[in-house]
Amino acid sequence: MSVRTLPLVFINLGGEMLYILDQRLQALNTSEDNSEKGVWSENDRRRVMNDIVGAMFSKDFMDELLKPQQLYSHRTLKTVLTRLAHASIMRLNQASMDKLYELMVMAFKYQVFLCPRPKDLLLITYNHIDTIRGFVRHTPVVVNQVDETHRKIIEVYSSLPEGEFQLLRQTLLIFFQDMHVRVSLFLKNKVQNPNGRFALSASGPVPHGIDVPGLIRMFDRKGREVSRSEFPTGGSYTSPIREGCFELHGDRVIRLGMTMYTGNNPEETHTSKASSVKKDDAPNLLAKEELNLLARLMGSMKAENTPETETGFRINLFTTDQEEEYAGASEGAAQSLFRVINIQAMQDEQAATQLARIAGQFAEGDKLPEDLSSSKGDDLLAMMDDL
Amino acid sequence: MYHKEKSIQIKNSASALYNNLGVLRIAPRRLTYFTVVHANVVNMVSASWDGLNYSHRQLQSKEPNVATSTSLITQAAFCALPSRDLLVVTSQKGIQMYESDGSIMVYWHALDTPETATAQAVFARGISAVCESYICVGLSTGAILVFDVPSKGSNITLSDVMEGHKESITDMASECCGGEVCIADLVSADDGGNLCVWQSGEEFKLLNHIPGFDISCSSVKLWKGTVVAGYGTGQIRLYEAVTGILHAEVNAHARWIYSLDIAPFSGLLLSAAEDSLVRVWHLTMTPESHSVEIAHLYNECVTDTQICGAKFCDGDGYAFAVTGYDLSEIIRYTQS
């Protein structure tokens, strides 16, 4: 419904992705990992962060996102986020990316669900941006990109009325519907119940601008208050805390959107699916609109990073025993637990231009010969599956 | 005052949309229909009063062509007119009208979609039957479409377009006064909290405009000439429809109100919000002071649930039903 979701979706989901990557990359330094290159240096970590943040906050990419458009499927989102992750020298395989996506989405779903007022979606976004700025603080060029994007977001969203934010929030909630993946960190912090649903409290401060419930006021025909009475609310609400800052820098006050991952405890990101799980949608061809968007977004990103070594840095994102089993069952006891997906820059550029050309053909007119449209569509899907 | 009954399981979970529960009581067949919206699908359940028979049906939003992605539904509501009952479904692409059991689609109205994408979302939302033979539907532009409905058949026509709002319509409500003369019979609400009060006829007449405070009015009801409005601030306000005089203001909920309903014979009012609470109130008319009073009766907490729909199942308010975001059931309560 809302046509302004994409920028907020990518900044927040991208932010969650970076929080997890940051935690994992820190962990790799100290634990006994089995990535080929051995210990990661501080420079390696910064380079990964800079590359991904640079891709995500690039002007071209953000300009594409800021165009008014619908929020499409998880498949499209995951494709673009994978590509963003591969803007760095890091390589993630399909299983890792699926797992990462689940974590990212559940974290953002939690934040959107508990968002006190619809407008506070911006504060959640700014919390992510603030932390991202911290990750790249040693590289002024990238910090500039982040600041520019932040200014653009402020410009576009600050003046939206609350009703439009609620529409945005409702659109996001529909997108996250039926996802109840249990995340061990959320369960531990009691923000999520064992059935996968988030905990909602009937106590605490009311959001800014809302009055504490409990009061009934009656007026006469001239507008004078004639009576005041109270009713039992069944909760214990308190006055609102101060409002967060919506400027480039400032105290956001609400903590949603700040990282929840502490230390290097890999147990935190252990996930398990609840009994009813939303299957990945769109088993058939994606709609033309969605293909167009995908082509534009892929086209607006820089060509993928070609690692100097032949395989790039494989990292084990999720390293508990159970997760290794889940991800690498077919590999046997080999040293590398994950298959490496080797995507070379040349192939990718070709894919991006071809996608754009095909999308262009679709846009020119609906009168496409039957056989041509279906085979191109299949090629397109095949290309995306290879990513 | 109320106790929980057995829930009705539905095929999909409810989406976070205002007023996301439709109820139609079919007394002659001892059945009640319920509708709950999930993304681009309306889940319909027909429940027999003896609790033994449940039958399910799903209605999809209509796509004008294959090239576009799915059209999200914003609302599904029953329109009870003297001659017939219809089920109206509003979405991003248009307005669908079905026979009340969902068996046949009798009418489709496509929304005008702009050539190039604008920053404004396009959708229809806000549905109300207006006596004797009208169905009114709101749009994201603030316009309200008036459809003339014949007593049977599919010859439904668009008869009027009312411009009273500048912001997206959120909800609409009407009351049928039967034989008595009714001054105001339709109220419409928008995202800015503005309310418009109308008198129906061949040409609808705008009787009054009650300004808002830049806070969405997400749900509105009309009862005995009183507008009952629920807002994003969690407040409920009671206004005299024709004059706009404020009778009462209640700090009812700690979060955005998503649904209001009134049981017309008893004056019971139901309010439900994202704060997981359903509250039951009592409205009384006081003829001496020409005003309406509101008293609180009961609370029900639906744990960890942001409620998106709540409706009485009968005109006395003996029972009510509730839906919540991500919940795949319709929870029911009956008076003890």
XYZ file of C-alpha atoms in Angstrom:
723
model
C 0.000 0.000 0.000
C 2.564 2.586 1.116
C 4.972 3.522 -1.683
C 7.701 4.818 0.629
C 8.806 1.681 2.425
C 11.949 0.694 0.522
C 14.471 3.217 1.892
C 13.494 2.426 5.484
C 13.428 -1.311 4.777
C 16.944 -1.371 3.350
C 18.486 0.877 5.973
C 16.961 -1.066 8.837
C 17.449 -4.571 7.438
C 20.895 -3.605 6.170
C 21.646 -2.216 9.615
C 20.637 -5.479 11.280
C 22.797 -7.359 8.800
C 25.774 -5.181 9.701
C 25.163 -5.655 13.433
C 25.366 -9.426 12.991
C 28.361 -9.276 10.650
C 30.155 -6.930 13.031
C 29.585 -9.299 15.931
C 30.731 -12.290 13.888
C 33.798 -10.597 12.486
C 34.855 -9.609 16.015
C 34.351 -13.187 17.100
C 36.560 -14.529 14.321
C 39.538 -12.767 15.756
C 39.474 -14.643 19.003
C 37.853 -17.992 18.376
C 39.389 -20.929 16.612
C 37.876 -20.548 13.228
C 38.743 -22.433 10.149
C 38.612 -19.752 7.480
C 41.487 -20.225 5.115
C 43.204 -16.944 5.732
C 43.408 -17.320 9.482
C 42.925 -14.387 11.775
C 41.072 -11.298 10.536
C 42.759 -8.021 11.233
C 41.043 -4.852 12.298
C 41.712 -3.511 8.807
C 40.022 -6.489 7.186
C 36.942 -5.911 9.310
C 36.848 -2.212 8.523
C 37.232 -2.947 4.847
C 34.245 -5.273 4.860
C 32.134 -2.692 6.687
C 33.240 0.142 4.426
C 32.490 -1.839 1.287
C 29.016 -2.882 2.347
C 28.050 0.470 3.840
C 29.461 2.231 0.772
C 27.291 0.086 -1.496
C 24.176 0.476 0.612
C 24.458 4.229 1.027
C 25.597 4.953 -2.501
C 23.755 7.842 -4.084
C 22.531 5.828 -7.073
C 21.176 3.025 -4.963
C 19.428 5.350 -2.522
C 17.947 7.406 -5.343
C 16.413 4.237 -6.784
C 15.011 3.292 -3.379
C 13.549 6.743 -2.805
C 11.377 6.534 -5.909
C 7.765 5.840 -4.892
C 7.108 2.136 -5.364
C 5.514 -0.909 -3.775
C 7.226 -3.297 -1.400
C 7.607 -6.555 -3.228
C 8.538 -10.043 -2.172
C 11.057 -11.440 0.271
C 12.782 -13.047 -2.693
C 13.596 -9.721 -4.298
C 14.729 -8.239 -1.003
C 16.970 -11.170 -0.224
C 18.507 -11.027 -3.713
C 19.432 -7.375 -3.332
C 20.720 -7.793 0.231
C 22.903 -10.705 -0.854
C 24.350 -8.533 -3.564
C 25.030 -5.781 -1.023
C 26.839 -8.240 1.222
C 28.947 -9.321 -1.736
C 30.069 -5.769 -2.330
C 32.731 -6.766 0.193
C 35.411 -9.424 -0.038
C 33.267 -11.661 2.096
C 31.387 -14.570 0.599
C 28.262 -16.044 2.073
C 26.628 -19.183 0.801
C 22.898 -19.662 0.373
C 22.344 -21.310 3.743
C 24.195 -18.548 5.570
C 22.269 -15.876 3.702
C 18.921 -17.532 4.433
C 19.765 -17.690 8.110
C 21.048 -14.117 8.133
C 17.890 -12.922 6.418
C 15.700 -14.633 9.005
C 17.579 -12.937 11.838
C 17.457 -9.544 10.141
C 13.747 -9.762 9.448
C 12.800 -10.990 12.909
C 14.778 -8.146 14.495
C 13.147 -5.525 12.282
C 9.704 -7.103 12.773
C 10.212 -6.822 16.518
C 11.149 -3.147 16.190
C 8.198 -2.300 13.932
C 5.763 -4.249 16.114
C 6.839 -2.507 19.315
C 7.317 0.925 17.761
C 5.531 3.259 20.222
C 4.177 5.723 17.654
C 4.231 5.204 13.898
C 6.545 8.226 13.516
C 9.083 6.531 15.797
C 9.919 4.279 12.831
C 12.220 7.150 11.901
C 13.952 7.054 15.281
C 14.491 3.324 14.853
C 15.972 4.019 11.412
C 18.187 6.768 12.844
C 19.440 4.409 15.563
C 20.587 2.082 12.807
C 22.189 4.929 10.873
C 23.969 6.207 13.999
C 25.520 2.803 14.660
C 26.449 2.351 11.005
C 28.180 5.720 11.092
C 30.197 4.361 14.014
C 31.268 1.290 12.031
C 32.769 3.425 9.250
C 33.977 6.364 11.331
C 37.598 5.896 10.205
C 36.736 6.426 6.550
C 35.471 9.992 5.937
C 34.313 9.274 2.370
C 31.858 6.644 3.556
C 30.793 8.742 6.562
C 29.881 11.455 4.072
C 27.743 9.040 2.117
C 25.935 8.028 5.295
C 25.377 11.664 6.265
C 24.067 12.541 2.797
C 21.612 9.671 2.894
C 20.561 10.607 6.404
C 19.860 14.167 5.266
C 17.809 12.903 2.348
C 15.756 10.666 4.620
C 15.138 13.582 6.983
C 14.064 15.713 4.035
C 11.652 13.147 2.599
C 10.129 11.718 5.760
C 10.139 14.430 8.411
C 7.047 16.154 7.113
C 4.896 13.059 6.644
C 1.775 12.994 8.826
C 1.283 10.234 11.396
C -1.452 8.596 9.298
C 1.040 7.994 6.492
C 3.570 6.529 8.916
C 0.916 4.176 10.214
C 0.163 3.115 6.615
C 3.895 2.512 6.157
C 4.000 0.511 9.362
C 0.924 -1.516 8.352
C 2.548 -2.294 4.993
C 5.659 -3.540 6.792
C 3.599 -5.622 9.224
C 1.780 -7.293 6.319
C 5.184 -8.041 4.793
C 6.414 -9.671 8.033
C 3.188 -11.498 8.725
C 3.348 -15.123 9.886
C 7.088 -15.083 10.522
C 7.664 -16.521 13.970
C 11.270 -17.690 13.854
C 12.504 -17.990 17.417
C 15.800 -16.249 18.056
C 17.652 -17.373 21.169
C 18.719 -13.828 22.072
C 15.116 -12.614 21.959
C 13.941 -15.598 23.985
C 16.661 -14.982 26.549
C 15.744 -11.300 26.867
C 12.091 -12.270 27.138
C 11.083 -10.068 24.235
C 9.878 -13.157 22.404
C 7.743 -16.009 23.768
C 8.482 -19.699 23.149
C 5.675 -19.710 20.593
C 7.575 -17.164 18.545
C 5.372 -14.173 19.278
C 6.665 -10.923 20.715
C 5.777 -9.848 24.236
C 3.529 -6.813 24.555
C 3.376 -5.105 27.905
C 0.308 -3.373 29.345
C 2.448 -1.144 31.527
C 5.175 1.413 31.313
C 5.336 4.891 29.815
C 2.795 5.788 27.154
C 4.228 7.044 23.851
C 4.941 10.729 23.496
C 1.786 12.708 22.721
C -0.587 10.128 24.195
C -2.385 10.688 27.482
C -2.264 8.051 30.190
C -5.558 6.123 29.885
C -8.154 6.221 32.633
C -9.920 9.566 32.358
C -13.456 10.338 31.147
C -14.377 14.003 30.721
C -17.890 15.236 29.915
C -18.829 18.657 28.562
C -21.968 20.758 28.377
C -23.311 22.269 25.186
C -21.164 25.347 25.689
C -17.973 23.345 25.871
C -17.417 23.627 29.628
C -16.194 20.529 31.421
C -18.943 19.349 33.753
C -17.540 16.136 35.106
C -14.404 14.063 35.372
C -14.254 10.410 36.310
C -11.750 7.608 36.222
C -12.052 4.035 35.084
C -9.827 1.007 35.791
C -7.444 0.446 32.891
C -6.242 -3.069 33.649
C -2.648 -1.945 33.128
C -0.179 0.321 34.903
C 0.742 3.115 32.575
C 2.965 6.066 33.379
C 3.604 9.442 31.808
C 5.524 9.602 28.569
C 9.284 10.051 28.487
C 10.740 12.893 26.464
C 10.635 12.789 22.683
C 13.629 11.562 20.738
C 15.626 13.751 18.376
C 14.794 13.636 14.654
C 17.837 15.602 13.517
C 21.088 14.341 12.019
C 22.641 13.859 15.440
C 20.994 13.609 18.826
C 19.586 11.396 21.531
C 16.966 9.147 19.960
C 15.669 8.171 23.436
C 14.013 4.950 22.295
C 16.348 1.990 22.178
C 14.642 0.014 19.417
C 16.997 -0.183 16.463
C 20.154 -0.278 18.547
C 22.096 -3.489 18.426
C 21.026 -6.230 20.786
C 24.017 -8.452 20.065
C 26.635 -8.321 22.781
C 30.089 -9.814 22.947
C 30.868 -12.688 20.695
C 28.434 -15.277 21.888
C 27.413 -17.296 18.843
C 24.534 -18.838 20.807
C 22.700 -15.544 20.568
C 21.870 -15.966 16.902
C 20.662 -19.519 17.158
C 17.272 -19.747 15.540
C 14.526 -22.292 15.262
C 11.405 -22.145 13.229
C 8.018 -22.289 14.860
C 5.625 -24.938 13.585
C 3.876 -22.805 10.987
C 6.395 -21.067 8.792
C 5.800 -18.652 5.960
C 7.114 -20.268 2.826
C 9.171 -18.168 0.490
C 6.659 -16.581 -1.817
C 6.494 -16.262 -5.617
C 7.037 -19.762 -6.914
C 5.986 -18.427 -10.313
C 7.387 -15.623 -12.368
C 7.734 -12.372 -10.527
C 5.387 -9.678 -11.731
C 6.723 -7.273 -14.315
C 6.803 -4.405 -11.843
C 8.923 -6.425 -9.473
C 11.367 -7.467 -12.210
C 11.737 -3.833 -13.188
C 12.580 -2.865 -9.649
C 15.082 -5.682 -9.298
C 16.788 -4.705 -12.544
C 16.994 -1.059 -11.530
C 18.380 -1.814 -8.085
C 20.980 -4.268 -9.340
C 21.939 -1.857 -12.084
C 22.400 0.983 -9.609
C 24.963 -0.905 -7.527
C 28.647 -0.956 -8.312
C 30.020 -4.084 -9.919
C 30.645 -6.862 -7.444
C 33.971 -6.990 -5.676
C 36.383 -9.413 -7.372
C 38.567 -10.912 -4.692
C 42.274 -10.955 -5.519
C 42.605 -14.507 -4.361
C 40.548 -17.000 -6.224
C 38.014 -17.715 -3.542
C 37.738 -14.586 -1.413
C 37.209 -14.797 2.304
C 34.842 -17.497 3.278
C 33.562 -17.027 6.755
C 31.553 -19.321 8.928
C 28.759 -17.067 9.981
C 27.006 -19.453 12.254
C 29.229 -21.874 14.079
C 27.380 -23.807 16.716
C 27.455 -27.558 16.191
C 23.822 -27.766 15.222
C 24.188 -25.008 12.677
C 27.218 -26.619 11.106
C 25.230 -29.785 10.680
C 22.308 -27.932 9.199
C 24.407 -26.011 6.731
C 27.157 -28.351 5.733
C 25.692 -31.806 5.979
C 26.566 -32.697 2.445
C 30.200 -31.621 2.656
C 31.342 -34.320 4.964
C 34.234 -33.657 7.266
C 36.081 -31.308 4.919
C 37.809 -28.266 6.280
C 35.595 -25.852 4.420
C 32.122 -26.365 5.755
C 30.388 -24.092 3.297
C 30.423 -24.192 -0.450
C 31.839 -21.071 -1.913
C 29.828 -19.250 -4.507
C 32.311 -17.705 -6.844
C 30.757 -14.802 -8.637
C 33.093 -12.949 -10.898
C 32.632 -9.304 -11.694
C 32.324 -9.872 -15.426
C 29.492 -12.330 -15.145
C 27.727 -10.013 -12.793
C 27.976 -6.948 -14.967
C 26.583 -8.980 -17.797
C 23.738 -10.123 -15.608
C 22.988 -6.604 -14.478
C 22.901 -5.133 -17.981
C 20.932 -8.052 -19.295
C 18.422 -7.687 -16.498
C 18.109 -4.004 -17.288
C 17.667 -4.689 -20.992
C 15.030 -7.306 -20.394
C 13.219 -5.034 -18.019
C 13.369 -2.349 -20.675
C 11.791 -4.682 -23.202
C 8.968 -5.418 -20.807
C 8.438 -1.743 -20.133
C 8.215 -0.794 -23.803
C 5.004 -2.616 -24.410
C 2.915 -5.459 -23.211
C 2.811 -6.928 -26.685
C 5.628 -9.381 -26.330
C 5.529 -12.562 -28.376
C 4.399 -15.374 -26.144
C 7.386 -17.652 -26.390
C 9.893 -14.818 -26.082
C 8.455 -13.481 -22.835
C 8.353 -16.822 -21.097
C 11.876 -17.842 -22.068
C 13.320 -14.474 -21.051
C 11.468 -14.746 -17.795
C 12.953 -18.166 -17.202
C 16.450 -16.865 -17.986
C 15.928 -14.061 -15.543
C 14.873 -16.420 -12.807
C 17.737 -18.767 -13.554
C 20.169 -15.873 -13.281
C 18.762 -14.857 -9.955
C 18.868 -18.380 -8.635
C 22.565 -18.464 -9.412
C 23.294 -15.501 -7.180
C -19.228 -9.490 32.524
C -18.002 -11.533 29.553
C -16.242 -14.858 29.369
C -14.207 -16.340 26.550
C -15.834 -18.871 24.230
C -14.283 -21.291 21.796
C -12.339 -19.420 19.102
C -12.977 -19.883 15.405
C -9.832 -20.892 13.511
C -9.303 -19.121 10.193
C -7.131 -20.109 7.276
C -4.724 -17.143 7.499
C -3.759 -14.661 10.149
C -5.310 -11.203 10.294
C -3.401 -8.264 8.805
C -2.751 -5.064 10.741
C -5.561 -3.006 9.183
C -8.185 -0.782 10.784
C -11.584 -2.364 11.449
C -10.373 -5.781 10.321
C -13.417 -7.841 11.215
C -16.767 -8.064 9.424
C -19.797 -9.673 11.057
C -23.211 -10.427 9.535
C -25.925 -12.138 11.495
C -28.368 -14.230 9.446
C -31.139 -14.952 11.955
C -33.475 -16.990 9.691
C -30.667 -19.495 9.004
C -29.165 -19.331 12.517
C -25.778 -18.456 11.054
C -23.215 -15.717 11.445
C -20.707 -14.762 8.761
C -17.276 -13.412 9.720
C -14.682 -11.849 7.407
C -10.999 -11.249 8.198
C -8.508 -9.707 5.749
C -5.067 -11.260 5.201
C -2.929 -9.319 2.707
C -4.704 -9.919 -0.647
C -7.269 -12.439 0.611
C -10.526 -12.219 2.560
C -11.120 -15.179 4.847
C -14.815 -15.861 5.267
C -16.249 -18.184 7.877
C -19.870 -19.132 8.197
C -20.559 -20.276 11.760
C -23.761 -21.957 12.852
C -25.203 -20.755 16.132
C -25.132 -24.235 17.665
C -21.353 -24.183 17.244
C -21.320 -27.400 15.248
C -20.844 -26.237 11.667
C -18.131 -24.015 10.234
C -17.571 -23.521 6.556
C -14.706 -21.492 5.061
C -14.260 -19.579 1.877
C -11.498 -17.305 0.565
C -11.949 -14.340 -1.747
C -9.016 -12.837 -3.623
C -8.439 -9.252 -4.578
C -8.991 -8.700 -8.272
C -5.929 -7.921 -10.364
C -6.598 -5.859 -13.464
C -3.750 -7.584 -15.335
C -1.076 -10.203 -14.849
C 1.836 -7.789 -15.116
C 1.196 -6.137 -11.785
C 1.936 -7.538 -8.364
C -0.792 -8.544 -5.952
C -3.270 -5.952 -4.817
C -3.456 -5.617 -1.036
C -6.918 -5.452 0.481
C -7.569 -2.601 2.917
C -10.980 -3.595 4.235
C -13.873 -6.054 3.909
C -17.272 -5.160 5.341
C -20.869 -6.297 5.121
C -23.418 -3.768 3.901
C -26.912 -4.521 5.174
C -29.564 -2.743 3.141
C -33.314 -3.200 3.563
C -33.565 -5.192 0.327
C -30.333 -7.183 0.377
C -26.958 -7.740 2.059
C -23.698 -7.343 0.159
C -20.049 -7.933 1.042
C -17.800 -5.089 -0.092
C -14.022 -5.493 -0.437
C -11.721 -2.505 -0.993
C -8.136 -2.791 -2.213
C -5.282 -0.962 -3.908
C -6.810 -1.573 -7.318
C -10.538 -1.237 -6.803
C -13.796 -2.108 -5.150
C -15.392 -5.570 -5.337
C -18.961 -6.306 -4.257
C -20.212 -9.833 -3.586
C -23.439 -11.483 -2.512
C -23.211 -11.705 1.271
C -22.124 -15.356 1.256
C -19.224 -14.505 -1.034
C -20.475 -16.816 -3.740
C -20.771 -14.383 -6.642
C -19.052 -11.096 -7.398
C -21.797 -8.765 -8.566
C -19.791 -5.610 -9.211
C -16.230 -4.375 -9.817
C -15.084 -0.787 -9.881
C -11.463 -0.123 -10.852
C -9.668 2.801 -9.244
C -8.030 5.409 -11.454
C -4.348 4.754 -11.172
C -2.040 7.563 -12.256
C 0.243 6.963 -15.252
C 3.452 7.532 -13.317
C 3.911 6.509 -9.725
C 3.141 9.297 -7.308
C 4.345 9.586 -3.751
C 0.767 9.096 -2.596
C -0.454 5.567 -2.077
C -3.606 4.749 -4.050
C -6.343 2.631 -2.470
C -9.987 2.485 -1.449
C -10.883 2.259 2.259
C -13.970 3.010 4.346
C -17.212 1.194 3.578
C -20.759 1.909 4.625
C -24.291 1.039 3.563
C -26.609 4.036 3.660
C -30.369 3.648 3.673
C -32.228 3.005 1.528
C -30.129 1.775 -1.322
C -26.659 3.258 -1.274
C -23.202 1.922 -0.602
C -20.498 4.511 0.045
C -16.782 3.800 -0.308
C -13.904 6.127 0.547
C -10.663 6.682 -1.367
C -7.077 7.554 -0.483
C -7.618 10.918 -2.190
C -10.336 11.790 0.325
C -13.157 11.434 -2.178
C -16.179 9.268 -1.375
C -17.894 7.225 -4.078
C -21.640 6.686 -3.798
C -23.058 3.592 -5.476
C -26.746 3.079 -6.142
C -27.733 -0.528 -5.432
C -30.874 -2.093 -6.938
C -32.847 -4.518 -4.778
C -31.442 -7.427 -6.746
C -29.109 -8.147 -9.618
C -25.821 -6.580 -10.623
C -26.946 -3.280 -12.094
C -25.047 -1.266 -9.508
C -24.082 2.210 -10.661
C -21.794 4.955 -9.471
C -24.190 7.800 -8.792
C -22.145 10.466 -7.005
C -18.646 11.449 -5.887
C -18.464 13.470 -2.682
C -15.542 15.752 -1.949
C -15.436 16.636 1.687
C -12.006 15.413 2.731
C -8.492 16.246 1.629
C -6.836 13.289 3.360
C -7.271 9.523 2.975
C -10.568 8.166 4.216
C -10.099 5.759 7.107
C -13.629 4.673 8.029
C -17.299 5.482 7.498
C -20.497 4.679 9.350
C -24.194 5.237 9.051
C -27.382 4.614 10.930
C -30.742 3.719 9.545
C -33.506 5.536 11.292
C -36.266 3.330 9.949
C -39.498 5.236 9.712
C -38.318 8.291 11.641
C -36.856 11.277 9.919
C -33.101 11.209 10.079
C -31.108 14.329 9.675
C -27.627 12.864 9.558
C -27.265 9.370 8.246
C -23.603 9.074 7.264
C -20.320 10.085 8.897
C -16.884 9.802 7.263
C -13.459 10.064 8.903
C -9.959 10.679 7.540
C -6.262 10.423 8.356
C -6.196 13.963 9.723
C -8.958 13.190 12.216
C -11.487 15.273 10.288
C -15.121 14.116 10.343
C -17.791 14.900 7.760
C -21.472 14.411 8.482
C -23.772 13.815 5.506
C -27.432 13.522 4.668
C -28.212 10.960 2.001
C -30.387 11.495 -1.019
C -30.123 11.700 -4.761
C -27.400 14.188 -4.037
C -25.705 13.756 -0.705
C -25.559 16.916 1.343
C -22.676 17.853 3.639
C -24.282 18.850 6.943
C -21.250 19.447 9.112
C -17.466 19.285 9.182
C -15.800 18.529 12.516
C -12.100 19.395 12.284
C -9.419 17.046 13.520
C -6.103 17.600 15.312
C -3.778 15.996 12.756
C -4.331 12.674 14.494
C -5.948 9.920 12.416
C -9.461 8.934 13.254
C -9.191 5.234 12.515
C -12.713 4.141 13.404
C -16.062 5.913 13.565
C -19.652 5.029 14.443
C -22.977 6.851 14.329
C -25.677 6.205 16.945
C -28.767 8.240 17.711
C -27.307 11.308 16.091
C -24.024 10.961 17.994
C -20.683 10.437 16.296
C -18.376 8.114 18.254
C -14.789 8.445 16.981
C -11.590 6.559 17.890
C -8.179 8.148 17.313
C -4.514 7.276 16.951
C -3.890 8.863 20.337
C -6.048 6.197 21.973
C -8.807 8.710 22.639
C -12.524 8.250 22.031
C -14.616 11.349 21.427
C -18.387 11.703 21.304
C -19.754 14.513 19.139
C -23.295 15.600 18.346
C -23.313 14.930 14.598
C -25.233 17.886 13.237
C -23.760 20.598 15.486
C -20.285 19.226 16.181
C -20.664 19.822 19.925
C -18.246 17.674 21.937
C -20.127 15.665 24.556
C -17.312 13.595 26.017
C -13.650 12.748 25.651
C -12.113 9.552 26.987
C -8.403 8.695 27.341
C -9.328 5.155 26.529
C -6.211 3.381 25.267
C -2.428 3.640 25.468
C -1.956 3.003 21.771
C -3.652 3.534 18.424
C -7.359 2.559 18.369
C -8.087 0.140 15.522
C -11.761 -0.650 15.909
C -15.013 0.638 17.400
C -18.440 -0.955 17.349
C -21.850 -0.152 18.833
C -24.678 -2.511 19.736
C -27.575 -0.252 18.725
C -30.324 -1.741 20.911
C -28.435 -1.524 24.196
C -26.032 1.356 23.568
C -22.988 -0.761 24.363
C -19.738 0.470 22.798
C -16.711 -1.717 22.046
C -13.222 -0.240 21.588
C -10.053 -2.135 20.672
C -6.477 -0.968 20.203
C -2.870 -1.928 19.555
C -2.334 -1.943 23.330
C -3.903 -5.450 23.409
C -7.017 -4.257 25.251
C -10.705 -4.459 24.369
C -12.963 -2.224 26.441
C -16.764 -2.233 26.760
C -18.565 1.026 27.537
C -22.161 2.097 27.934
C -23.645 5.083 26.144
C -26.758 6.720 27.513
C -28.757 9.532 26.004
C -29.878 12.156 28.498
C -32.787 13.974 26.873
C -32.920 16.686 29.579
C -29.467 18.006 28.766
C -29.555 16.910 25.124
C -26.356 15.038 25.602
C -24.770 11.622 25.705
C -22.908 10.078 28.620
C -20.339 7.336 28.547
C -19.512 4.911 31.350
C -16.863 2.194 31.471
C -18.068 -1.372 32.040
C -15.429 -3.961 31.268
C -11.868 -4.718 30.073
C -10.488 -7.739 28.283
C -6.780 -8.172 27.618
C -5.755 -10.300 24.626
C -2.208 -11.132 25.667
C 0.645 -10.017 23.399
C -1.782 -9.116 20.624
C -2.223 -5.883 18.722
C -5.963 -5.998 18.127
C -7.137 -4.987 14.670
C -10.836 -5.852 14.669
C -13.585 -6.014 17.273
C -17.323 -6.260 16.661
C -20.482 -7.168 18.504
C -22.146 -10.297 17.094
C -25.680 -9.099 17.774
C -27.644 -5.872 18.208
C -27.791 -6.149 22.011
C -24.092 -6.722 22.535
C -24.593 -10.120 24.107
C -21.491 -11.423 22.339
C -18.483 -9.902 20.603
C -15.609 -11.159 18.467
C -11.994 -9.983 18.182
C -9.135 -10.382 15.670
C -5.457 -9.562 16.187
C -2.410 -9.044 13.973
C -0.711 -12.348 13.142
C -3.463 -14.335 14.883
C -5.206 -17.080 12.916
C -8.331 -17.155 14.987
C -11.420 -15.145 15.744
C -11.704 -14.918 19.518
C -15.226 -14.785 20.895
C -16.676 -13.587 24.179
C -20.200 -13.943 25.551
C -21.922 -12.263 28.461
C -21.832 -14.346 31.597
